[in-house]
Amino acid sequence: MKKITIAIDGYSSTGKSTIAKQLAMVLGYVYVDTGAMYRAVTLFALRNGFVGGMSENIPALVGSLHKIELTFTYNEDLGYSEMYLNAKNVEKEIRTLEVSKYVSRVAEIKEVRHKLVDMQKKMGKGKGIVMDGRDIGTVVFPDAELKVFMTASPDKRAYRRYKELLDKGEKVTYEEVLENVRYRDDIDSSREFSPLRKAKDAIGFDNSDMGLKEQFERMHNFALRVIEKQ
Ligand code: DC
């Protein structure tokens, strides 16, 4: 059967990656979490003092982009790929609230977006890919056969994220996480370069009151319907 490209976009902490990962596994497709790429660049920027603290130096970050090597390496035990920054696994480090605080700022930078979008387009050349992010259906794969735009209320999303961070042992408050979710919604949707937008031909998917099983089943059905028509 002909393989397709699946673009899943939406607000932060809507659970895009959980569903996208499952979908890719069942279809035998490659899964790419583009948020992880923006997070890895942010980690690099924080480690080098280009963002964070009292000052920022965006020109220095842009000048150092060539020193950033991003790769995804498949982890057989987990069944999906993990993010590597300059040959080091950074999966854990990129999911902290510290990185979440600065990632929208870094994702606004035109040169950062160019570098990452180029890489993403190359990864999708062979089709058979599920990619999630903010601009996949609008910029990276405007011709994707299936586009889904995920939303959920800010408090539901903040609560899910808060529980995830607590499970990982981070000391955070619900209010702090809610503030971060609102802040990122705001920057992600108002930035100048490829802001978060629902593509005209994307299916809107509000999962505020849906469990994981139902979300997966619906998404799987969307995919099967499109694949059958190929
Ligand atoms: O999906 P996530 O929450 O891990 O993404 C982290 C941040 O990266 C998000 O706040 C916005 C940015 N991002 C983006 O601008 N474009 C993408 N395709 C993916 C993520």
mmCIF file with all atom_site columns, C-alpha atoms and ligand atoms in Angstrom, residues 8-14 16-17 33-39 42 94-95 99-100 102-108 113 116-117 120 131-136 140 161 180 183-185 187-188 191 193-196, ligand 1:
data_model
loop_
_atom_site.group_PDB
_atom_site.id
_atom_site.type_symbol
_atom_site.label_atom_id
_atom_site.label_alt_id
_atom_site.label_comp_id
_atom_site.label_asym_id
_atom_site.label_entity_id
_atom_site.label_seq_id
_atom_site.pdbx_PDB_ins_code
_atom_site.Cartn_x
_atom_site.Cartn_y
_atom_site.Cartn_z
_atom_site.occupancy
_atom_site.B_iso_or_equiv
_atom_site.pdbx_formal_charge
_atom_site.auth_seq_id
_atom_site.auth_comp_id
_atom_site.auth_asym_id
_atom_site.auth_atom_id
_atom_site.pdbx_PDB_model_num
ATOM   1  C CA . ILE A 1 8   ? 0.054  16.662 13.388 1.00 0.00 ? 8   ILE A CA 1
ATOM   2  C CA . ASP A 1 9   ? 0.108  20.229 14.687 1.00 0.00 ? 9   ASP A CA 1
ATOM   3  C CA . GLY A 1 10  ? -1.350 21.974 17.683 1.00 0.00 ? 10  GLY A CA 1
ATOM   4  C CA . TYR A 1 11  ? -0.864 23.805 20.945 1.00 0.00 ? 11  TYR A CA 1
ATOM   5  C CA . SER A 1 12  ? 1.719  22.745 23.515 1.00 0.00 ? 12  SER A CA 1
ATOM   6  C CA . SER A 1 13  ? 0.900  19.793 25.769 1.00 0.00 ? 13  SER A CA 1
ATOM   7  C CA . THR A 1 14  ? -2.078 18.618 23.736 1.00 0.00 ? 14  THR A CA 1
ATOM   8  C CA . LYS A 1 16  ? 0.377  15.256 20.091 1.00 0.00 ? 16  LYS A CA 1
ATOM   9  C CA . SER A 1 17  ? 3.523  13.209 20.527 1.00 0.00 ? 17  SER A CA 1
ATOM   10 C CA . ASP A 1 33  ? 9.008  15.004 17.176 1.00 0.00 ? 33  ASP A CA 1
ATOM   11 C CA . THR A 1 34  ? 10.009 18.420 15.831 1.00 0.00 ? 34  THR A CA 1
ATOM   12 C CA . GLY A 1 35  ? 9.465  20.042 19.244 1.00 0.00 ? 35  GLY A CA 1
ATOM   13 C CA . ALA A 1 36  ? 12.434 17.948 20.435 1.00 0.00 ? 36  ALA A CA 1
ATOM   14 C CA . MET A 1 37  ? 14.602 19.614 17.782 1.00 0.00 ? 37  MET A CA 1
ATOM   15 C CA . TYR A 1 38  ? 13.655 23.152 18.921 1.00 0.00 ? 38  TYR A CA 1
ATOM   16 C CA . ARG A 1 39  ? 14.187 22.014 22.517 1.00 0.00 ? 39  ARG A CA 1
ATOM   17 C CA . THR A 1 42  ? 17.372 25.714 23.235 1.00 0.00 ? 42  THR A CA 1
ATOM   18 C CA . ILE A 1 94  ? 15.195 18.843 26.862 1.00 0.00 ? 94  ILE A CA 1
ATOM   19 C CA . ARG A 1 95  ? 11.947 18.067 28.748 1.00 0.00 ? 95  ARG A CA 1
ATOM   20 C CA . VAL A 1 99  ? 13.981 24.460 28.536 1.00 0.00 ? 99  VAL A CA 1
ATOM   21 C CA . SER A 1 100 ? 10.199 24.984 28.132 1.00 0.00 ? 100 SER A CA 1
ATOM   22 C CA . TYR A 1 102 ? 13.021 29.543 26.634 1.00 0.00 ? 102 TYR A CA 1
ATOM   23 C CA . VAL A 1 103 ? 12.062 27.292 23.736 1.00 0.00 ? 103 VAL A CA 1
ATOM   24 C CA . SER A 1 104 ? 9.394  29.586 22.241 1.00 0.00 ? 104 SER A CA 1
ATOM   25 C CA . ARG A 1 105 ? 11.921 32.439 22.211 1.00 0.00 ? 105 ARG A CA 1
ATOM   26 C CA . VAL A 1 106 ? 14.457 30.280 20.356 1.00 0.00 ? 106 VAL A CA 1
ATOM   27 C CA . ALA A 1 107 ? 11.779 28.940 17.976 1.00 0.00 ? 107 ALA A CA 1
ATOM   28 C CA . GLU A 1 108 ? 11.006 32.528 16.895 1.00 0.00 ? 108 GLU A CA 1
ATOM   29 C CA . ARG A 1 113 ? 13.565 27.714 11.784 1.00 0.00 ? 113 ARG A CA 1
ATOM   30 C CA . LEU A 1 116 ? 15.273 22.795 11.306 1.00 0.00 ? 116 LEU A CA 1
ATOM   31 C CA . VAL A 1 117 ? 12.626 23.006 8.563  1.00 0.00 ? 117 VAL A CA 1
ATOM   32 C CA . GLN A 1 120 ? 12.518 18.041 8.507  1.00 0.00 ? 120 GLN A CA 1
ATOM   33 C CA . MET A 1 131 ? 5.648  14.373 12.159 1.00 0.00 ? 131 MET A CA 1
ATOM   34 C CA . ASP A 1 132 ? 4.322  16.540 14.960 1.00 0.00 ? 132 ASP A CA 1
ATOM   35 C CA . GLY A 1 133 ? 4.920  20.207 15.703 1.00 0.00 ? 133 GLY A CA 1
ATOM   36 C CA . ARG A 1 134 ? 3.436  23.649 15.048 1.00 0.00 ? 134 ARG A CA 1
ATOM   37 C CA . ASP A 1 135 ? 4.043  24.296 11.348 1.00 0.00 ? 135 ASP A CA 1
ATOM   38 C CA . ILE A 1 136 ? 4.145  20.834 9.819  1.00 0.00 ? 136 ILE A CA 1
ATOM   39 C CA . VAL A 1 140 ? 7.082  21.685 6.319  1.00 0.00 ? 140 VAL A CA 1
ATOM   40 C CA . ARG A 1 161 ? 1.942  18.508 31.783 1.00 0.00 ? 161 ARG A CA 1
ATOM   41 C CA . ASN A 1 180 ? 4.174  28.490 30.805 1.00 0.00 ? 180 ASN A CA 1
ATOM   42 C CA . TYR A 1 183 ? 2.969  32.054 27.522 1.00 0.00 ? 183 TYR A CA 1
ATOM   43 C CA . ARG A 1 184 ? 3.968  29.519 24.857 1.00 0.00 ? 184 ARG A CA 1
ATOM   44 C CA . ASP A 1 185 ? 0.498  29.608 23.228 1.00 0.00 ? 185 ASP A CA 1
ATOM   45 C CA . ILE A 1 187 ? 4.376  33.419 21.450 1.00 0.00 ? 187 ILE A CA 1
ATOM   46 C CA . ASP A 1 188 ? 3.836  30.339 19.245 1.00 0.00 ? 188 ASP A CA 1
ATOM   47 C CA . ARG A 1 191 ? 5.492  35.025 16.046 1.00 0.00 ? 191 ARG A CA 1
ATOM   48 C CA . PHE A 1 193 ? 7.857  33.349 11.027 1.00 0.00 ? 193 PHE A CA 1
ATOM   49 C CA . SER A 1 194 ? 5.555  30.336 10.597 1.00 0.00 ? 194 SER A CA 1
ATOM   50 C CA . PRO A 1 195 ? 3.228  31.003 13.518 1.00 0.00 ? 195 PRO A CA 1
ATOM   51 C CA . LEU A 1 196 ? 1.034  28.230 14.870 1.00 0.00 ? 196 LEU A CA 1
HETATM 52 O O1 . DC  B 2 .   ? 5.963  20.263 21.017 1.00 0.00 ? 1   DC  B O1 1
HETATM 53 P P1 . DC  B 2 .   ? 6.809  20.899 22.123 1.00 0.00 ? 1   DC  B P1 1
HETATM 54 O O2 . DC  B 2 .   ? 5.993  21.523 23.217 1.00 0.00 ? 1   DC  B O2 1
HETATM 55 O O3 . DC  B 2 .   ? 7.855  19.985 22.627 1.00 0.00 ? 1   DC  B O3 1
HETATM 56 O O4 . DC  B 2 .   ? 7.554  22.105 21.378 1.00 0.00 ? 1   DC  B O4 1
HETATM 57 C C1 . DC  B 2 .   ? 8.425  22.962 22.068 1.00 0.00 ? 1   DC  B C1 1
HETATM 58 C C2 . DC  B 2 .   ? 8.401  24.339 21.463 1.00 0.00 ? 1   DC  B C2 1
HETATM 59 O O5 . DC  B 2 .   ? 9.014  24.333 20.170 1.00 0.00 ? 1   DC  B O5 1
HETATM 60 C C3 . DC  B 2 .   ? 7.036  24.990 21.267 1.00 0.00 ? 1   DC  B C3 1
HETATM 61 O O6 . DC  B 2 .   ? 6.711  25.862 22.336 1.00 0.00 ? 1   DC  B O6 1
HETATM 62 C C4 . DC  B 2 .   ? 7.155  25.757 19.988 1.00 0.00 ? 1   DC  B C4 1
HETATM 63 C C5 . DC  B 2 .   ? 8.335  25.193 19.275 1.00 0.00 ? 1   DC  B C5 1
HETATM 64 N N1 . DC  B 2 .   ? 8.023  24.439 18.052 1.00 0.00 ? 1   DC  B N1 1
HETATM 65 C C6 . DC  B 2 .   ? 7.899  25.157 16.879 1.00 0.00 ? 1   DC  B C6 1
HETATM 66 O O7 . DC  B 2 .   ? 7.979  26.378 16.898 1.00 0.00 ? 1   DC  B O7 1
HETATM 67 N N2 . DC  B 2 .   ? 7.700  24.505 15.700 1.00 0.00 ? 1   DC  B N2 1
HETATM 68 C C7 . DC  B 2 .   ? 7.591  23.173 15.670 1.00 0.00 ? 1   DC  B C7 1
HETATM 69 N N3 . DC  B 2 .   ? 7.405  22.553 14.497 1.00 0.00 ? 1   DC  B N3 1
HETATM 70 C C8 . DC  B 2 .   ? 7.695  22.428 16.866 1.00 0.00 ? 1   DC  B C8 1
HETATM 71 C C9 . DC  B 2 .   ? 7.894  23.092 18.045 1.00 0.00 ? 1   DC  B C9 1
#
